[in-house]
Amino acid sequence: MSAAPARTGGLSGLARRYRGGALLVLVLLATAVLVTLLTPRTEEAAFTPESANPAGGRALARVLADQGVRVEQARSLDAATRGVEGAAAQDVTLLVTQPDLLSAQRWSRLAATGADLVLLRPDERTLEALTGAVTPAGEASTAVRDPGCDVPAARAAGPARAGGRTYAASDGATSCYGGSYVRGSLRDGPGTLTVVGQPSLLTNRWAAQDGNAALGLWTLGAHRDLVWYLPDPGDTDSPTVPLSALVPPWLWPSVGVVGLAGVVLLLWRGRRLGRLVSEPLPVLVRAAETVEGHGRLYASARAADRAAQALREATLRRLRAWTGLDPQAGVPDVAEQVAWVTGRPAPAVRELLAGADPHDDPALVRLALDLDALERDVRAGATTPATTPATTPASNPTANPTANPATTGPAQARPTHPSRTPRPEDTP
């Protein structure tokens, strides 16, 4: 009769003992749910029509939609084919962002739909499957170049960002911007083929500069419907291989033996150990003393170069995280991104991050102060909300291809960044 009250008292005691931890877990779960519900659902992948990142294509897709172009995103070959077949006959543009993932058989299927194809940086194998008039010619440095051709889209856009992969044109194809923009016809279909060797001109970062927006709108908005096809690595002709075929036959028995040995080890050592007790540390060194000790060692060794290298590496690590770059990004990429965020000249940022080592302690102090000021500017620029550039091209960019670019058509779509005036160093 007395066992039940004792058990009840034990449960209530456990509840009182762990109620603080349980409350903390509930608060964390509620916070995670709220963050998930309130986070804007935007696509983070590169060059997708819903991505607001500098490498995304949201700005161009929004402007096309405002001008009456129906933009449909496709993630598979079947979805892209359905999107093309659901549009009006020969009144659809098919943009393929990674054409190298598709085989010749799949290109024949897409060419037979009658859509106008726009390919970003295709390789030789892809071009051989579609046409014999366009072949890769090499690589060129990125720069703003004049069209140098009579294609309506290039003539209306004027100077634009060019370079990257270049192509040679023959048999009726037309080469523009030094070979980075080529217009031709398909071998087995009624549509046209447009090859863009410099896809960055269509991204959010560069669309508002020079004639990039006009060139992108004329290229992708020539028809009423645009199918934005992002091939997936799984959307290929390679057969699906099961996981069991990739591992040796002895792997799973080995995993079972190792797991059983781990369980036996836990049981053995768990029975031998007693209660956990706290033990004071023999030495407690404060972080400030550690930093001061390192500084004295550098000073006694007159290693201003090593100290500067440590400061620059720490700054680069933080700048990569704040600007969203890869942890292994090089100094030129970090300098270009920081210059774009802060408005500083890119060469000056590059000199600060990877310039000459200081020759004495006053120069080392100046370098530390300059790096600290640069980090403050990047933090301030990274927390400032960005605004998507807006352009207002004509609703039908192919209606009057010979009109004056200064007064009509997509040539008006050259807005600048809303937060600052473009500088010469913004264009590499």
XYZ file of C-alpha atoms in Angstrom:
428
model
C 0.000 0.000 0.000
C 2.895 2.390 0.583
C 4.657 1.685 -2.723
C 2.325 3.872 -4.816
C 2.848 7.094 -2.797
C 6.584 6.543 -2.840
C 6.538 6.141 -6.630
C 4.362 9.216 -7.028
C 6.771 11.222 -4.928
C 9.682 9.983 -7.031
C 8.025 11.008 -10.308
C 7.109 14.421 -8.987
C 10.642 14.879 -7.730
C 12.058 14.020 -11.148
C 9.635 16.470 -12.760
C 10.704 19.252 -10.404
C 14.353 18.405 -10.923
C 14.289 18.476 -14.743
C 11.575 21.050 -15.364
C 14.146 23.733 -16.210
C 15.723 21.581 -18.910
C 12.335 20.555 -20.289
C 11.257 24.204 -20.463
C 14.479 25.101 -22.302
C 13.896 22.326 -24.847
C 10.327 23.535 -25.460
C 11.530 27.119 -25.966
C 14.183 25.951 -28.480
C 11.620 23.890 -30.412
C 9.172 26.799 -30.525
C 11.932 29.140 -31.728
C 12.966 26.692 -34.462
C 9.354 26.389 -35.657
C 8.923 30.184 -35.757
C 12.194 30.687 -37.646
C 11.166 28.042 -40.179
C 7.747 29.606 -40.724
C 9.028 33.181 -40.970
C 12.060 32.505 -43.206
C 11.433 33.722 -46.772
C 11.224 30.771 -49.117
C 13.637 31.843 -51.853
C 15.703 29.557 -54.014
C 19.417 29.595 -53.097
C 20.775 27.637 -56.064
C 22.875 29.530 -58.606
C 21.102 31.096 -61.607
C 17.552 30.056 -60.803
C 14.619 32.391 -61.553
C 13.715 32.566 -57.840
C 17.217 33.172 -56.435
C 17.938 36.650 -55.041
C 21.649 35.898 -54.599
C 24.177 37.821 -56.735
C 24.567 34.682 -58.905
C 20.788 34.168 -59.269
C 18.443 35.228 -62.050
C 15.499 36.618 -60.100
C 15.865 40.215 -61.330
C 15.733 39.237 -64.993
C 12.872 36.760 -64.444
C 10.771 39.363 -62.589
C 11.225 41.953 -65.326
C 10.290 39.417 -67.995
C 7.145 38.482 -66.039
C 6.204 42.168 -65.670
C 6.451 42.549 -69.446
C 4.007 39.709 -70.092
C 6.438 36.818 -70.594
C 5.283 33.646 -68.839
C 8.337 32.197 -67.042
C 8.089 28.499 -66.184
C 10.811 26.723 -64.231
C 11.602 23.087 -65.114
C 13.800 20.694 -63.160
C 13.630 17.661 -65.446
C 13.595 16.872 -69.149
C 9.953 15.752 -69.021
C 8.910 18.993 -67.314
C 10.818 21.069 -69.867
C 9.251 19.162 -72.756
C 5.760 19.574 -71.294
C 6.374 23.291 -70.823
C 7.433 23.714 -74.434
C 4.564 21.608 -75.792
C 2.060 23.488 -73.628
C 3.017 26.826 -75.199
C 1.945 28.130 -78.592
C 3.614 26.511 -81.589
C 7.080 28.010 -82.199
C 6.371 30.809 -79.705
C 8.513 29.640 -76.794
C 12.119 30.103 -75.684
C 13.887 27.254 -73.881
C 16.787 28.357 -71.646
C 19.126 25.521 -70.579
C 21.491 26.569 -67.762
C 23.716 23.444 -67.720
C 23.550 21.928 -71.203
C 26.590 19.672 -70.691
C 24.498 17.309 -68.508
C 22.273 16.190 -71.407
C 23.055 13.541 -74.013
C 22.693 13.743 -77.804
C 19.433 11.744 -77.690
C 17.871 14.228 -75.286
C 18.998 17.173 -77.387
C 17.290 15.634 -80.413
C 14.084 15.441 -78.393
C 14.316 19.096 -77.359
C 15.232 20.318 -80.852
C 12.202 18.560 -82.321
C 9.836 20.644 -80.156
C 10.392 23.720 -82.342
C 11.460 25.993 -79.473
C 14.248 28.556 -79.749
C 17.146 27.222 -77.632
C 19.374 29.434 -75.456
C 22.393 27.574 -74.035
C 24.827 28.825 -71.378
C 28.464 27.796 -71.950
C 27.793 24.577 -73.928
C 30.672 22.238 -74.673
C 31.722 20.772 -78.017
C 29.725 17.549 -77.555
C 26.490 19.490 -77.017
C 27.033 21.728 -80.041
C 27.795 18.738 -82.285
C 24.413 17.250 -81.351
C 22.551 20.455 -82.319
C 24.401 22.235 -85.104
C 27.571 22.176 -87.145
C 27.783 25.948 -87.475
C 29.025 26.743 -83.937
C 32.210 25.329 -82.423
C 34.179 26.231 -79.243
C 37.088 28.579 -79.898
C 38.665 28.984 -76.435
C 38.507 31.362 -73.485
C 38.669 35.187 -73.331
C 39.073 37.674 -70.511
C 35.946 39.330 -69.124
C 35.387 42.891 -70.358
C 32.695 45.208 -71.708
C 32.743 44.944 -75.512
C 30.786 46.326 -78.451
C 28.480 43.903 -80.309
C 30.378 43.848 -83.587
C 27.449 42.151 -85.355
C 24.014 42.869 -86.835
C 21.908 40.619 -84.542
C 18.870 42.677 -83.358
C 19.358 41.768 -79.686
C 23.037 42.778 -79.688
C 22.419 45.916 -81.771
C 19.727 47.113 -79.332
C 21.770 46.296 -76.234
C 25.005 47.951 -77.286
C 28.155 47.401 -75.199
C 27.703 44.537 -72.732
C 29.675 42.171 -70.514
C 31.528 39.650 -72.679
C 34.332 37.138 -72.455
C 34.410 33.720 -70.831
C 34.005 30.846 -73.281
C 34.114 31.933 -76.936
C 32.799 30.235 -80.081
C 33.473 30.328 -83.805
C 30.535 30.763 -86.211
C 30.139 29.390 -89.763
C 27.429 28.316 -92.247
C 25.098 31.245 -91.590
C 25.673 31.649 -87.840
C 26.540 35.119 -86.505
C 29.174 35.831 -83.841
C 28.870 38.848 -81.501
C 30.880 40.322 -78.615
C 34.122 38.678 -79.673
C 32.567 35.215 -79.939
C 30.900 35.071 -76.518
C 27.407 35.485 -78.043
C 26.526 33.466 -81.172
C 23.215 33.171 -83.023
C 22.533 30.350 -85.481
C 20.032 27.693 -86.537
C 19.405 24.113 -85.434
C 20.319 21.178 -87.636
C 17.215 19.061 -86.933
C 14.611 21.615 -85.845
C 12.858 24.772 -87.004
C 14.005 26.849 -84.014
C 17.050 29.029 -83.569
C 20.101 28.464 -81.360
C 21.641 31.178 -79.179
C 24.907 30.410 -77.375
C 25.955 32.616 -74.432
C 29.536 32.101 -73.319
C 29.367 34.699 -70.517
C 26.274 33.746 -68.412
C 27.140 36.208 -65.613
C 25.656 39.084 -67.652
C 22.203 37.586 -66.898
C 22.715 37.371 -63.115
C 21.385 39.742 -60.462
C 24.843 41.182 -59.871
C 25.567 42.322 -63.437
C 22.122 42.620 -65.068
C 21.761 46.324 -64.224
C 25.115 47.381 -65.715
C 25.896 48.467 -69.282
C 23.690 46.731 -71.852
C 23.468 43.415 -69.969
C 19.774 43.743 -69.054
C 18.770 44.739 -72.573
C 20.713 41.845 -74.093
C 19.147 39.393 -71.633
C 15.610 40.674 -72.192
C 15.939 40.580 -75.980
C 17.397 37.063 -75.819
C 14.969 35.498 -73.318
C 11.887 37.641 -73.995
C 11.631 37.183 -77.741
C 8.527 34.988 -77.290
C 5.485 34.956 -75.053
C 6.641 31.870 -73.085
C 10.024 31.117 -71.482
C 10.880 27.674 -70.080
C 13.768 28.035 -67.606
C 15.297 24.536 -67.595
C 17.791 23.672 -64.830
C 19.072 20.153 -65.577
C 19.748 18.009 -62.537
C 22.776 15.669 -62.341
C 20.279 12.832 -61.966
C 18.500 13.862 -65.186
C 20.965 12.052 -67.437
C 21.050 8.852 -69.450
C 23.322 7.087 -66.945
C 21.683 3.988 -65.422
C 20.789 4.118 -61.750
C 23.199 2.015 -59.699
C 21.945 0.682 -56.342
C 23.999 1.443 -53.258
C 24.540 -2.244 -52.565
C 26.455 -2.591 -55.846
C 28.967 0.114 -54.826
C 30.158 -1.456 -51.564
C 32.192 -4.660 -51.158
C 30.353 -7.715 -49.788
C 32.407 -7.789 -46.581
C 31.430 -4.261 -45.516
C 28.133 -4.995 -43.729
C 29.445 -7.982 -41.709
C 32.405 -5.821 -40.679
C 30.077 -3.041 -39.571
C 28.105 -5.552 -37.485
C 31.252 -6.900 -35.805
C 32.578 -3.396 -35.050
C 29.190 -2.327 -33.669
C 28.953 -5.384 -31.415
C 32.492 -4.780 -30.151
C 31.572 -1.156 -29.382
C 28.514 -2.212 -27.381
C 30.577 -4.735 -25.387
C 33.218 -2.058 -24.723
C 30.577 0.386 -23.466
C 29.084 -2.192 -21.127
C 32.517 -3.200 -19.813
C 33.795 0.297 -19.164
C 30.425 1.559 -17.947
C 30.331 -0.954 -15.110
C 33.883 -0.097 -13.973
C 33.479 3.702 -13.866
C 31.995 5.338 -10.805
C 30.097 8.607 -10.388
C 31.345 11.660 -12.257
C 32.979 14.222 -9.976
C 34.233 17.711 -10.740
C 37.966 18.328 -10.468
C 39.508 21.797 -10.370
C 41.937 22.573 -13.168
C 45.583 22.846 -12.106
C 46.144 26.033 -14.143
C 43.639 28.634 -15.410
C 44.954 30.965 -18.121
C 42.787 33.850 -19.231
C 42.327 34.517 -22.950
C 43.770 38.035 -22.667
C 46.997 36.651 -21.210
C 47.248 34.140 -24.057
C 46.870 36.902 -26.655
C 49.441 39.070 -24.845
C 51.872 36.164 -24.719
C 51.563 35.566 -28.443
C 52.127 39.252 -29.074
C 55.291 39.308 -26.965
C 56.656 36.258 -28.774
C 56.086 37.932 -32.165
C 57.686 41.167 -30.880
C 60.749 39.428 -29.413
C 61.309 37.519 -32.659
C 60.720 40.687 -34.740
C 58.214 38.632 -36.753
C 56.024 41.443 -38.045
C 55.445 39.451 -41.251
C 54.120 36.422 -39.336
C 51.860 38.633 -37.244
C 50.537 40.362 -40.375
C 49.900 36.978 -41.983
C 47.887 35.869 -38.934
C 45.841 39.093 -38.987
C 45.108 38.804 -42.714
C 44.137 35.138 -42.480
C 41.698 35.881 -39.655
C 40.218 38.796 -41.615
C 39.856 36.677 -44.776
C 38.107 33.939 -42.813
C 35.562 36.404 -41.410
C 35.072 38.203 -44.748
C 34.305 34.912 -46.521
C 31.638 34.129 -43.933
C 30.051 37.613 -44.037
C 29.935 37.795 -47.839
C 28.673 34.221 -48.322
C 31.734 33.001 -50.232
C 33.229 29.526 -50.157
C 35.633 28.967 -47.203
C 38.380 28.208 -49.756
C 37.735 31.287 -51.940
C 40.888 33.070 -53.060
C 41.955 36.607 -52.262
C 40.892 38.026 -55.710
C 37.354 36.671 -55.297
C 37.114 37.995 -51.719
C 38.468 41.385 -52.763
C 35.982 41.678 -55.644
C 33.032 40.724 -53.420
C 34.129 43.099 -50.616
C 34.573 45.911 -53.138
C 31.056 45.299 -54.434
C 29.609 45.354 -50.881
C 31.535 48.359 -49.509
C 32.145 50.467 -52.620
C 35.918 50.433 -52.092
C 38.240 49.971 -55.083
C 38.972 46.303 -55.653
C 42.768 46.827 -56.128
C 42.981 48.652 -52.782
C 41.130 45.832 -51.011
C 43.359 43.243 -52.679
C 46.487 45.152 -51.584
C 45.191 45.313 -48.009
C 44.426 41.579 -47.882
C 47.515 40.275 -49.695
C 49.972 43.125 -50.062
C 53.512 43.581 -48.884
C 54.345 42.602 -45.305
C 54.950 45.432 -42.813
C 58.604 46.117 -42.056
C 58.202 47.409 -38.492
C 55.758 47.612 -35.604
C 54.128 50.974 -36.576
C 53.352 49.576 -40.029
C 51.901 46.451 -38.409
C 49.661 48.613 -36.199
C 48.452 50.581 -39.240
C 47.680 47.309 -41.050
C 45.670 46.046 -38.071
C 43.675 49.296 -37.937
C 43.005 49.203 -41.681
C 41.832 45.573 -41.505
C 39.547 46.422 -38.592
C 38.040 49.342 -40.547
C 37.508 47.090 -43.571
C 35.660 44.516 -41.441
C 33.425 47.236 -40.014
C 32.535 48.423 -43.513
C 31.751 44.878 -44.679
C 29.555 44.220 -41.641
C 27.681 47.447 -42.272
C 27.279 46.664 -45.980
C 26.241 43.053 -45.354
C 23.447 44.109 -42.969
C 22.078 46.783 -45.342
C 18.997 45.392 -47.185
C 19.471 45.148 -50.952
C 16.908 46.180 -53.529
C 16.306 44.208 -56.720
C 17.019 46.398 -59.739
C 13.982 47.212 -61.816
C 13.941 47.652 -65.551
C 11.117 48.570 -67.876
C 11.669 47.221 -71.378
C 9.005 47.156 -74.031
C 6.393 44.440 -73.735
C 7.364 42.955 -77.114
C 11.149 43.265 -77.551
C 11.017 41.866 -81.090
C 8.327 44.215 -82.396
C 10.726 46.864 -83.738
C 14.299 45.570 -83.867
C 15.506 48.532 -85.972
C 14.234 51.234 -83.628
C 16.580 53.681 -81.980
C 18.052 51.873 -78.885
C 18.144 55.140 -76.974
C 14.361 55.611 -77.087
C 12.607 52.232 -77.466
C 12.753 48.584 -76.601
C 14.987 46.869 -74.093
C 17.760 49.433 -74.598
C 16.007 51.447 -71.873
C 16.663 48.639 -69.386
C 19.940 49.966 -68.007
C 19.200 50.918 -64.389
C 21.988 51.386 -61.911
C 22.300 50.008 -58.434
C 19.926 51.981 -56.184
C 22.417 52.422 -53.361
C 25.368 54.014 -55.234
C 26.624 55.379 -58.515
C 28.599 52.910 -60.673
C 32.347 53.376 -60.641
C 34.871 52.339 -63.284
C 36.323 49.668 -60.998
C 32.934 47.883 -60.728
C 33.529 46.435 -64.224
C 36.450 44.036 -64.258
